[in-house]
Short mmCIF file of C-alpha atoms in Angstrom, two decimals:
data_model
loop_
_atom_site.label_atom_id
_atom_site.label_comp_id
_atom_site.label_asym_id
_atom_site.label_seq_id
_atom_site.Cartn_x
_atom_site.Cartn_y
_atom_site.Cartn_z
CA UNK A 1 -85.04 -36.85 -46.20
CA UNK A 2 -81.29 -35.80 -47.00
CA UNK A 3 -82.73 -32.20 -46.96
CA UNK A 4 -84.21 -32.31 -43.92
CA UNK A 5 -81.66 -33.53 -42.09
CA UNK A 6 -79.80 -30.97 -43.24
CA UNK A 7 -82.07 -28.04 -42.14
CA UNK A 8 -81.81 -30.09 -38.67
CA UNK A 9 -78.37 -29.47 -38.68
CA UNK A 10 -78.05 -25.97 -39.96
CA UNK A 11 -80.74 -25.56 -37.09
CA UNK A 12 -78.66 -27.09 -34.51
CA UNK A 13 -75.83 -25.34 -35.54
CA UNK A 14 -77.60 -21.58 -35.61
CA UNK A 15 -78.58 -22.25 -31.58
CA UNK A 16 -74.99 -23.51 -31.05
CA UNK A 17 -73.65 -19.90 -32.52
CA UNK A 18 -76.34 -18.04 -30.48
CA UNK A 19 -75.32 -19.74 -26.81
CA UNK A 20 -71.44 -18.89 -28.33
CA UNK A 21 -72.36 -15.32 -28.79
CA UNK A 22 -74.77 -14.96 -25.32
CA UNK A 23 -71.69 -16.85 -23.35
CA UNK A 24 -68.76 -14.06 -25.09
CA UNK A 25 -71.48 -11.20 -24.35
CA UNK A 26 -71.74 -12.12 -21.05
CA UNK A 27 -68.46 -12.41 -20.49
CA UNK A 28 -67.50 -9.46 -21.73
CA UNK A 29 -70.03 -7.93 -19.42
CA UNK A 30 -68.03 -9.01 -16.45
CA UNK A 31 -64.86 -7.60 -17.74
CA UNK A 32 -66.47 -4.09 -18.04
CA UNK A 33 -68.32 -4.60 -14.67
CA UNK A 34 -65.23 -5.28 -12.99
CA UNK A 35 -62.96 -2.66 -14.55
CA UNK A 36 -65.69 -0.18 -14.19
CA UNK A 37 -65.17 -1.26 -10.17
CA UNK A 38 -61.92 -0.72 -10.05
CA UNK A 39 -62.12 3.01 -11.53
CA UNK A 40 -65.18 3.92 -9.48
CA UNK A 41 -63.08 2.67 -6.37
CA UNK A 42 -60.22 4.90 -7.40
CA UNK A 43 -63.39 7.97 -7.84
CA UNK A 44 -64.85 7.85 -4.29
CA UNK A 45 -61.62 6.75 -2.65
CA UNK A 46 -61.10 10.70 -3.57
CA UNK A 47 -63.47 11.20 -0.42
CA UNK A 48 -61.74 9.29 2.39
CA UNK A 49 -58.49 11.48 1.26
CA UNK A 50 -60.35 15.59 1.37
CA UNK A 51 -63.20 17.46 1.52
CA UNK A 52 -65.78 17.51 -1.72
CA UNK A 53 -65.08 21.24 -1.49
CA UNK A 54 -61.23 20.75 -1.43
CA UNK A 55 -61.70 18.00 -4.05
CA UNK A 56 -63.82 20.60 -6.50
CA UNK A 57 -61.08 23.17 -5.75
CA UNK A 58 -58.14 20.77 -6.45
CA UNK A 59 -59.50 19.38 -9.47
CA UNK A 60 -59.70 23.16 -10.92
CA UNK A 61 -56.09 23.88 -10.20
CA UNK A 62 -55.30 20.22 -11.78
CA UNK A 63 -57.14 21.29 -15.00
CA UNK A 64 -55.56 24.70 -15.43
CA UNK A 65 -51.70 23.45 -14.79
CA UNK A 66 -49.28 23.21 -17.59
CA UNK A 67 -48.77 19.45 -16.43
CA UNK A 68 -45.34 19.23 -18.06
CA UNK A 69 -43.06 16.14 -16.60
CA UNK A 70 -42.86 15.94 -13.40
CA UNK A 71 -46.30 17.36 -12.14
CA UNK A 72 -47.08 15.59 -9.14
CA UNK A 73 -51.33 16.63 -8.92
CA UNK A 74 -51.45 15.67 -4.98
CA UNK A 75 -49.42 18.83 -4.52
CA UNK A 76 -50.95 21.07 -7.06
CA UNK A 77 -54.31 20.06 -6.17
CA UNK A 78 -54.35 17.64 -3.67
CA UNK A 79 -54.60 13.84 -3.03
CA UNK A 80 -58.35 13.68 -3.20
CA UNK A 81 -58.91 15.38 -6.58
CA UNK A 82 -56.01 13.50 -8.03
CA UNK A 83 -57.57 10.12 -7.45
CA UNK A 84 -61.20 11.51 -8.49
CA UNK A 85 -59.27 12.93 -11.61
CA UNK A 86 -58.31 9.33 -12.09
CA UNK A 87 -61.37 7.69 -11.73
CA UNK A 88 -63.21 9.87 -13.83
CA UNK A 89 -60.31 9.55 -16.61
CA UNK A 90 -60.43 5.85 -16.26
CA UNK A 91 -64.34 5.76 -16.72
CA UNK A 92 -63.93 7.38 -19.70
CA UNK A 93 -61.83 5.35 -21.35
CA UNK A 94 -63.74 2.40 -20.50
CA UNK A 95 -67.07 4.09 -21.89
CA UNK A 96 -64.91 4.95 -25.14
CA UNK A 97 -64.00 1.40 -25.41
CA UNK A 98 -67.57 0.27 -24.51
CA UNK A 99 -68.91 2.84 -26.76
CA UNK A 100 -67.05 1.72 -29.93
CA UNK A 101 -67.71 -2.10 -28.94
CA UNK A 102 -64.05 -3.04 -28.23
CA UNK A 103 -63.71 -6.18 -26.79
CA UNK A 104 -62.51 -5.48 -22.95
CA UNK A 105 -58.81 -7.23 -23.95
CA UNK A 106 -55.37 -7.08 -22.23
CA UNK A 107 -54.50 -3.77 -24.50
CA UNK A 108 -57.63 -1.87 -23.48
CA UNK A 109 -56.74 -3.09 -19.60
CA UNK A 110 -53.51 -1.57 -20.11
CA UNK A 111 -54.47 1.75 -21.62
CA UNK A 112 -57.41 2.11 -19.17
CA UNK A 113 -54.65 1.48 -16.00
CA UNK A 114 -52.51 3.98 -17.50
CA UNK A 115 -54.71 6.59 -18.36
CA UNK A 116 -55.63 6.35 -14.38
CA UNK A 117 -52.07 6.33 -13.15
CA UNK A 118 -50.58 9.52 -15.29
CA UNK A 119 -54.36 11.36 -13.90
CA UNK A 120 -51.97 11.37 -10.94
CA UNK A 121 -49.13 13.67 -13.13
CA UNK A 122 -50.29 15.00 -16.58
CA UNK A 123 -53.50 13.86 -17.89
CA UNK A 124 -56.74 15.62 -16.81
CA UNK A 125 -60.48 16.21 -17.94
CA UNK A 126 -58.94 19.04 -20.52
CA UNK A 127 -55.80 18.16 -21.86
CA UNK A 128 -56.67 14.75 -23.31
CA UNK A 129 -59.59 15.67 -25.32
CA UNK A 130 -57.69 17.35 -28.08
CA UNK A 131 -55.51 14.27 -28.88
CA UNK A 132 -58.51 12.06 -29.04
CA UNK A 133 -60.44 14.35 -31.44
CA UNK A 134 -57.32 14.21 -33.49
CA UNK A 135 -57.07 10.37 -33.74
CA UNK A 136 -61.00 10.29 -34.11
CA UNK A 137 -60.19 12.90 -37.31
CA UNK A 138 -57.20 10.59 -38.87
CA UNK A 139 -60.12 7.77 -38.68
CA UNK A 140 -62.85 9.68 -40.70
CA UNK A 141 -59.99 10.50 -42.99
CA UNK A 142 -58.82 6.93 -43.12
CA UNK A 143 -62.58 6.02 -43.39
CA UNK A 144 -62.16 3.14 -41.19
CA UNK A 145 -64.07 2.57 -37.78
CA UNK A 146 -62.62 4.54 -34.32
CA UNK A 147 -62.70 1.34 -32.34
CA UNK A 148 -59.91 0.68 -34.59
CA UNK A 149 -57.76 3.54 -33.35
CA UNK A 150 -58.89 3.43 -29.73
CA UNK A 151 -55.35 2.35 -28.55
CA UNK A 152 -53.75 5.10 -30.18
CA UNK A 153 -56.56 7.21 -28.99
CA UNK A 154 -56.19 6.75 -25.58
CA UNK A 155 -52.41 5.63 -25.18
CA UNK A 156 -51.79 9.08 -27.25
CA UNK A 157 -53.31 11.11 -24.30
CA UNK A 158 -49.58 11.33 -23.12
CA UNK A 159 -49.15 14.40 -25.04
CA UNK A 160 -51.70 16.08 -22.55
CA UNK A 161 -49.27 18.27 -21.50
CA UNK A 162 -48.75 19.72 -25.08
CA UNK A 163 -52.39 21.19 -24.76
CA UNK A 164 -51.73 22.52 -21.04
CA UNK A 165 -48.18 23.75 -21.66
CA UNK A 166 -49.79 25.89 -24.95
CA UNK A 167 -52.93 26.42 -22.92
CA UNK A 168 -51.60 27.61 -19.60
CA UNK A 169 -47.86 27.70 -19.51
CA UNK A 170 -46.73 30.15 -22.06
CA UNK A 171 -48.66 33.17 -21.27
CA UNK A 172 -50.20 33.58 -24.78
CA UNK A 173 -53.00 35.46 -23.90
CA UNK A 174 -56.14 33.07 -22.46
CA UNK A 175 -58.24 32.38 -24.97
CA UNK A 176 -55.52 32.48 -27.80
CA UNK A 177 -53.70 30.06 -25.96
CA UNK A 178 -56.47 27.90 -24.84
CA UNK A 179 -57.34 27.48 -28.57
CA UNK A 180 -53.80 26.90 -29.77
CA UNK A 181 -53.50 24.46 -27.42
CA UNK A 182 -56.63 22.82 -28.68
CA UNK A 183 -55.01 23.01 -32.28
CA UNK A 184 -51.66 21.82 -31.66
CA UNK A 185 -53.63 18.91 -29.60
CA UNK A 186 -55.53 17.75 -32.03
CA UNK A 187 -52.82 18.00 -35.19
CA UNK A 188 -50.68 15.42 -32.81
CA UNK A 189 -53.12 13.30 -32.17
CA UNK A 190 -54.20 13.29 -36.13
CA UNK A 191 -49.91 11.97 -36.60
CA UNK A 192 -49.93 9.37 -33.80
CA UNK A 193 -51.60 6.47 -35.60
CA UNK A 194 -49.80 6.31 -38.61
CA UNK A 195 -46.45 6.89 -37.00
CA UNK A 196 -47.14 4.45 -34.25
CA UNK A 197 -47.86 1.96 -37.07
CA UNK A 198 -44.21 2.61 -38.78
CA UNK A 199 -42.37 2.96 -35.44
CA UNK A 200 -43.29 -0.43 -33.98
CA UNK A 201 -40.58 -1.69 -36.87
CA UNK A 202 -38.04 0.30 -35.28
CA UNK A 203 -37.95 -1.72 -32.03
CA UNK A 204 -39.31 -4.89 -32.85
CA UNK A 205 -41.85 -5.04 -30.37
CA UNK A 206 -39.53 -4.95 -27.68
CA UNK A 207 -40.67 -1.87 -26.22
CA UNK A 208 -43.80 -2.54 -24.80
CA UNK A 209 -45.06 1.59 -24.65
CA UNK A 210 -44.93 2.14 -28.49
CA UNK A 211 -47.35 4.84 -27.97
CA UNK A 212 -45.01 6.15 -25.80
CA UNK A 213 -42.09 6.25 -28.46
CA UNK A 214 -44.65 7.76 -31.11
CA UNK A 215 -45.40 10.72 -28.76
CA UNK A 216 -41.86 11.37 -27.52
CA UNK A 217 -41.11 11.82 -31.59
CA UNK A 218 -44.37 14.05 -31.86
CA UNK A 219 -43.31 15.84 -28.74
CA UNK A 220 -39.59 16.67 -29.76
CA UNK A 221 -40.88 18.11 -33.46
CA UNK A 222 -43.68 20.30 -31.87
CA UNK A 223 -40.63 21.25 -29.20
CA UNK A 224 -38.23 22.18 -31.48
CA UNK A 225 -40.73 24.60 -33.34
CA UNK A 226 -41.55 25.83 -29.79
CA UNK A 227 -37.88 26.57 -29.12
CA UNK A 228 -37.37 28.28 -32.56
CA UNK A 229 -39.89 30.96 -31.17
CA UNK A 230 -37.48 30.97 -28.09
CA UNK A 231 -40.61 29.09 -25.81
CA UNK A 232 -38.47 26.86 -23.28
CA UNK A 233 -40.13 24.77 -21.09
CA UNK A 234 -38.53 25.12 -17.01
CA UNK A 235 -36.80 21.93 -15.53
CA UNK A 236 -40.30 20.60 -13.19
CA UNK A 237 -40.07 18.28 -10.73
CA UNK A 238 -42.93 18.94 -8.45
CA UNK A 239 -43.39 15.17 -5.77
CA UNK A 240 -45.65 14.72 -2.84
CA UNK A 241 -43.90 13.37 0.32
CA UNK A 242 -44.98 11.28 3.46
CA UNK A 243 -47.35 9.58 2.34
CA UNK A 244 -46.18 6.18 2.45
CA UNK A 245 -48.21 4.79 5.34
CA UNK A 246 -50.97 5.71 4.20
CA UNK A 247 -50.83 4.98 0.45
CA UNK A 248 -49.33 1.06 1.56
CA UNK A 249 -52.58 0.65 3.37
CA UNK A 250 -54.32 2.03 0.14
CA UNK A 251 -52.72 0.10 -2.41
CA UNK A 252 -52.43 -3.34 -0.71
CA UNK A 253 -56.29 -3.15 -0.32
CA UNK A 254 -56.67 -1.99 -4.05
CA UNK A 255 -54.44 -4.99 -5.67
CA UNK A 256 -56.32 -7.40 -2.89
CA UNK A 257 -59.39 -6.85 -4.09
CA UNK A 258 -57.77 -7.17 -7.80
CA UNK A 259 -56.32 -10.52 -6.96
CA UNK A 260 -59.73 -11.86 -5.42
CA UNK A 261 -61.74 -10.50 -8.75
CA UNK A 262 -58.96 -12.45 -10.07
CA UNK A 263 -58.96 -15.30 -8.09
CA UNK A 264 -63.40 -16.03 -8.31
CA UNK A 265 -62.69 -14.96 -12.31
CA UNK A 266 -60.25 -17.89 -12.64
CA UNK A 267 -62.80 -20.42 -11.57
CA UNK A 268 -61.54 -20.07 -7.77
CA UNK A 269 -57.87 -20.65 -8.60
CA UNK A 270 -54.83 -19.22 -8.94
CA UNK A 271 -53.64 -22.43 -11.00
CA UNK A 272 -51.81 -22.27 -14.46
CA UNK A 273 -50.37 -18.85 -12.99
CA UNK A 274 -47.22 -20.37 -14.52
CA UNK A 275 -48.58 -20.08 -18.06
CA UNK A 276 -48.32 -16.50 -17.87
CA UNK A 277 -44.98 -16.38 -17.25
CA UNK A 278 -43.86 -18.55 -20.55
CA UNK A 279 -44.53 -15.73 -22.32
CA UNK A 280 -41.53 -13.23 -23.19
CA UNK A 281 -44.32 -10.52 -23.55
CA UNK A 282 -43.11 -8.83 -26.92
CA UNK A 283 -45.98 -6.96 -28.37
CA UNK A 284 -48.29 -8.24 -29.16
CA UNK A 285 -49.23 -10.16 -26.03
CA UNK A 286 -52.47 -10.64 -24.94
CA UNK A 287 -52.36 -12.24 -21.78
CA UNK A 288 -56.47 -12.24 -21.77
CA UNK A 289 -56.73 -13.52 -25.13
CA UNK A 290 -53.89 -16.08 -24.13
CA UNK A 291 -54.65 -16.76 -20.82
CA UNK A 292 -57.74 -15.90 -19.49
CA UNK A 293 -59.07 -12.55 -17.60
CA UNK A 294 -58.71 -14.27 -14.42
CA UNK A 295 -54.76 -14.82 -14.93
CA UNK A 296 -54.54 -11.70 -16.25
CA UNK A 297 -56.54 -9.96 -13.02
CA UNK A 298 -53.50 -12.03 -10.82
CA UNK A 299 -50.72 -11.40 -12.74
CA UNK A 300 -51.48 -7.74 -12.38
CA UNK A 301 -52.32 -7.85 -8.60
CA UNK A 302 -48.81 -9.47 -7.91
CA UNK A 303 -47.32 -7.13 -10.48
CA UNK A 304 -48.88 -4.23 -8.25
CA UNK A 305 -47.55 -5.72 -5.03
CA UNK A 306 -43.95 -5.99 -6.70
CA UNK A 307 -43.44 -2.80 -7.72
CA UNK A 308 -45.09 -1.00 -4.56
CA UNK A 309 -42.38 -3.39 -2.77
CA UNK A 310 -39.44 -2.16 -4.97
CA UNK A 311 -39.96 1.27 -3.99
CA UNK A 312 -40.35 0.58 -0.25
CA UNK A 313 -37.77 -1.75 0.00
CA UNK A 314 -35.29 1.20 -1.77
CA UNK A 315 -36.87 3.92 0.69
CA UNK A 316 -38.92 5.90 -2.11
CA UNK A 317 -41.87 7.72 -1.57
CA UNK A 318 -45.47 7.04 -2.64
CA UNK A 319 -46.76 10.02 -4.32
CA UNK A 320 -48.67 10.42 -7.87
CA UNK A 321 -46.01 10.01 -10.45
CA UNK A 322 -44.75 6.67 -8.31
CA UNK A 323 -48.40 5.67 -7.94
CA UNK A 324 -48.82 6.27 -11.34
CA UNK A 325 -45.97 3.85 -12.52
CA UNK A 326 -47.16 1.23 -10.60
CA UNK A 327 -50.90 1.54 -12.10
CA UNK A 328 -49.03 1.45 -15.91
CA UNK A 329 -47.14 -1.84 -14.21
CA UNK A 330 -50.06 -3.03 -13.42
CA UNK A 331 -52.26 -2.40 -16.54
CA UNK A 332 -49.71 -4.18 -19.07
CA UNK A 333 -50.13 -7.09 -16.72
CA UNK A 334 -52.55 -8.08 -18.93
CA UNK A 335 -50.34 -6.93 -21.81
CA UNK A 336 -46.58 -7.95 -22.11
CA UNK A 337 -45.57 -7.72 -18.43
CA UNK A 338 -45.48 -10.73 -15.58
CA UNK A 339 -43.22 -11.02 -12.51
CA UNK A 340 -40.40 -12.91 -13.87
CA UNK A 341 -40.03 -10.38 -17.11
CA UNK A 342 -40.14 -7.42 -14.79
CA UNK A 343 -37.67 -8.08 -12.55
CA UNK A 344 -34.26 -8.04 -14.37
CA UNK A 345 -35.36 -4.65 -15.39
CA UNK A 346 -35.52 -3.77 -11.90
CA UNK A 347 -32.31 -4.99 -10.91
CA UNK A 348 -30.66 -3.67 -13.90
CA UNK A 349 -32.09 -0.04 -12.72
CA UNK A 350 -31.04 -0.56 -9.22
CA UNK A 351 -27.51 -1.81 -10.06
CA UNK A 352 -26.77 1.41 -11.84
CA UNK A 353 -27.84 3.52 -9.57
CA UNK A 354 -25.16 1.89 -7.39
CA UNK A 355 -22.19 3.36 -9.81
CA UNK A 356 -24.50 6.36 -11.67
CA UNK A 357 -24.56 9.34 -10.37
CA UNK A 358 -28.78 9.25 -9.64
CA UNK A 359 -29.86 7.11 -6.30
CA UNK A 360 -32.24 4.77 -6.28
CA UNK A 361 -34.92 6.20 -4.21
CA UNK A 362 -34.93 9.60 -6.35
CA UNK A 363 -37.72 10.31 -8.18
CA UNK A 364 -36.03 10.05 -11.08
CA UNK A 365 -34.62 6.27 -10.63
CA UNK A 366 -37.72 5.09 -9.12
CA UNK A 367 -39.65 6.05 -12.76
CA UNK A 368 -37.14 4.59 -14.32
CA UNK A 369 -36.94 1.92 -12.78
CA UNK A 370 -41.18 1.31 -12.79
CA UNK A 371 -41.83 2.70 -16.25
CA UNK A 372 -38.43 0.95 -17.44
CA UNK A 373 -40.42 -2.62 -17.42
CA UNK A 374 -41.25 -1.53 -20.98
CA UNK A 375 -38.56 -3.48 -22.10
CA UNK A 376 -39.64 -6.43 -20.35
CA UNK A 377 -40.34 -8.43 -23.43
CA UNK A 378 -36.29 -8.06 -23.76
CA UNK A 379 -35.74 -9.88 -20.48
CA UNK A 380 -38.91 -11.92 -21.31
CA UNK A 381 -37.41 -13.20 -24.86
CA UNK A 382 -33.36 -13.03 -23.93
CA UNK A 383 -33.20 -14.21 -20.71
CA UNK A 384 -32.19 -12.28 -17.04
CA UNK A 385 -28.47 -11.01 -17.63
CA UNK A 386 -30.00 -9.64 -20.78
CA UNK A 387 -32.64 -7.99 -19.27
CA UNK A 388 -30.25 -6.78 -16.55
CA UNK A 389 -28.45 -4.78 -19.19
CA UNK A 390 -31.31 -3.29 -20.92
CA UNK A 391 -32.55 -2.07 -17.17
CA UNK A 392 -28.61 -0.38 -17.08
CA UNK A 393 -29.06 0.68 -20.43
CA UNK A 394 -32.22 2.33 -19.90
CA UNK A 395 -31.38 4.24 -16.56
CA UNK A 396 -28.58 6.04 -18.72
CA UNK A 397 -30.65 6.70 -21.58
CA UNK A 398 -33.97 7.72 -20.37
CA UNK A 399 -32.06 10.64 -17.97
CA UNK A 400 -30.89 12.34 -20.91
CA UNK A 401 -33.66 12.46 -23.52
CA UNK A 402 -36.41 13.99 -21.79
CA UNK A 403 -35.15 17.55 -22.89
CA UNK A 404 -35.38 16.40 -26.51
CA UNK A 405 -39.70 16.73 -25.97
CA UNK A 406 -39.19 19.43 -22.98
CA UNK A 407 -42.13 17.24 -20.54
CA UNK A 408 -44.59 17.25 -23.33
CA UNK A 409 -44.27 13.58 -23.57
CA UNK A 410 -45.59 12.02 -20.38
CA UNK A 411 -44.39 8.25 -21.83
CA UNK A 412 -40.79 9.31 -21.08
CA UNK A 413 -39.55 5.92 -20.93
CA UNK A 414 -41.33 5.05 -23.16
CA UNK A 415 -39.67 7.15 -25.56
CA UNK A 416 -36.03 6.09 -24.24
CA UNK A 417 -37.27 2.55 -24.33
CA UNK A 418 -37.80 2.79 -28.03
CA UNK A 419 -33.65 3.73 -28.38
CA UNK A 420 -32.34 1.02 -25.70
CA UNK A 421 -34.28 -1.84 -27.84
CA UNK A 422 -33.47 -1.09 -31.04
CA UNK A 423 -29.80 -0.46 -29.87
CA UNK A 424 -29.60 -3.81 -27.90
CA UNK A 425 -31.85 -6.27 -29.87
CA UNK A 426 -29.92 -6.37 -32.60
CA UNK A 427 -26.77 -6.62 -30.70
CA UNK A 428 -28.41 -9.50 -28.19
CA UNK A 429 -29.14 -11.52 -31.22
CA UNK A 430 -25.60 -11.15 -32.85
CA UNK A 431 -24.59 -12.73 -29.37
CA UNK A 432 -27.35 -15.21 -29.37
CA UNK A 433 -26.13 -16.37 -33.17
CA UNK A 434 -22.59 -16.04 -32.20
CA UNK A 435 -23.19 -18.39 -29.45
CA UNK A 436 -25.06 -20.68 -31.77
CA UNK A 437 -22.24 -20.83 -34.13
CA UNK A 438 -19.44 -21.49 -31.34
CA UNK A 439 -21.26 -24.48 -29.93
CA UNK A 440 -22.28 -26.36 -33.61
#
């Protein structure tokens, strides 16, 4: 009798699993259906900008650039192949992901998001492949599965341009260079995951592109063999202008349709929106795990209206390294980032470019200020005035190290980021104690 009622149980208990695994697989369907929207949306958008002829055309000249920081790809191609090089980039990283049976998480949202927004200025159908052969090689040699290196993977592709600079910029010969390129590629990729891995000590989690950091350290070594063969990269800053009209229209449509996927995913809410923000962000945060893909699908619709408001309000313009910051915004809403963390980092950016010598609707401020919310786990776990400084902090620092990886790191501020935390956290928290210890 005792038996039986235990092969009852173990019966009940074997459906119970099944309906738990059928309910998570079907879930995770959605995610991928409605990420897989967004990039196709950002692919035949493409159309409504040029001509599939000019698109074909554009996307050529976009593959064949040396992509170095800043390479705006809606003036060396145009607008339409930039966002069909996004859409196609994004896809891709979603089929990786899908491929190697990732779940479809808050990190994966926010390396798919970026992947699309730096298709605007550095990444393209070549450049990235390299770096992801490379990490797929440091898994076979680590023997452990790819889908545990996707991140790296496709966070790494930031050193695109070290494939197109080698490739296309140094007049090496063609198919020498295309093949160094191709080499160099895939020996940085191959470093990224174990360095990534050690480096994420050296800021405590604070800066939320630790990729980013990785690659600006892999960028400066490969530079500084570079420059021993007396290879300089030039100063680039190539930006799109007059645009904003248009790309206002185009964006406030984009993040509305984000915030209604978000709004049916969250059972047709936006309650508990406040849940989100309790968290100071500091890797790791996984705002999907933590708080549901509907959240997560708000959080970085309003994220996307915020930013695209910063740099309107400021008088930048909206062109594809801008548009790009705001997508990377936008992706790590669902990993580390939420309106209340961002903002201090903002302010902090805008308040030096009152006294600095950079203003606040150059290019270069503007990326600063959108690609500077990588420390918002600082504001997030400090407070406002803190995160205040780290945006001041950051708008010195991340103007002066960019020559250190000559453009070869796309992640910029990402790389900077990595400094102003671990110069500030530990300096925040003597405060923090020393305030502790005044008040007992």
């Amino acid at each position: 009798m005792e038996k039986s009622v235990e092969l009852k149980s173990h019966a009940k208990s074997s459906v119970f699993e099944k309906e738990q695994v059928c309910v998570v697989e079907t879930e995770e369907k959605v995610k991928y259906f409605i990420m897989t929207g967004f990039a196709i949306i950002l692919l035949l958008s493409s159309f409504l900008f040029n001509h599939p002829s000019e698109i074909v055309q554009g996307f050529l000249d976009i593959v064949v650039s040396p992509s170095i920081l800043v390479s705006d790809y809606m003036v060396i191609g145009n607008v339409g192949a930039s966002f069909f090089n996004a859409g196609i980039l994004m896809l891709l990283s979603i089929y990786l992901a899908y491929k190697n049976k990732v779940n479809m998480n808050g990190p994966i949202m926010a390396a798919a998001f970026t992947v699309a927004g730096f298709a605007l200025f550095g990444k393209n159908i070549f450049n990235i492949w390299p770096v992801i052969i490379g990490v797929y090689l440091r898994s076979l040699y680590a023997k452990e599965k790819f889908s545990k290196f996707i991140l790296p993977a496709l966070f790494g592709t930031a050193l695109g341009p070290l494939v197109s600079q080698v490739s296309f910029g140094y007049d090496l010969g063609h198919i020498p260079a295309i093949l160094l390129g191709c080499a160099i590629g895939v020996s940085a990729g191959f470093l990224l995951p174990p360095l990534a891995n050690h480096f994420i000590k050296f800021h405590q989690g604070f800066n939320l592109y630790n990729i980013g950091f990785t690659c600006g350290i892999v960028g400066m070594l490969f530079m500084a063999f570079f420059r021993s063969f007396d290879l300089e990269n030039p100063a680039t800053l190539i930006v799109a202008e007059g645009f904003n009209k248009t790309f206002t229209i185009y964006l406030s449509l984009f993040f509305g349709i984000m915030l209604i996927a978000g709004f049916f995913s969250n059972n047709r809410s936006f309650k508990r929106y406040s849940w989100v923000l309790k968290h100071s962000g500091r890797l790791v945060s996984d705002f999907v795990s933590l708080n549901g893909f509907g959240l997560s699908l708000i959080n970085m619709a309003l994220l996307g209206y915020l930013s695209m408001g910063y740099v309107l309000i400021v008088g930048g313009e909206l062109n594809g390294p801008i548009i790009g910051g705001i997508f990377t915004i936008v992706g790590f809403g669902a990993f580390g980032k939420h309106t209340k963390n961002v903002l201090p980092l903002f302010l902090g950016v805008y308040l030096a470019s009152l006294f600095q010598i950079w203003d606040a609707n150059s290019t270069g401020a503007l990326l600063a200020a959108l690609f500077g919310t990588t420390l918002a786990p600082i504001a997030g776990a400090y407070g406002w005035s803190f995160g205040i400084i780290a945006g001041i902090v950051h708008m010195t620092m991340v103007m002066n190290v960019g020559f250190l990886h000559g453009g070869m790191n796309l992640y910029n501020n990402g790389f900077s980021g990595g400094f102003v935390a671990a110069i500030l956290t530990p300096l925040f928290d003597s405060l923090n104690r020393f305030k502790g210890d005044a008040e007992s």
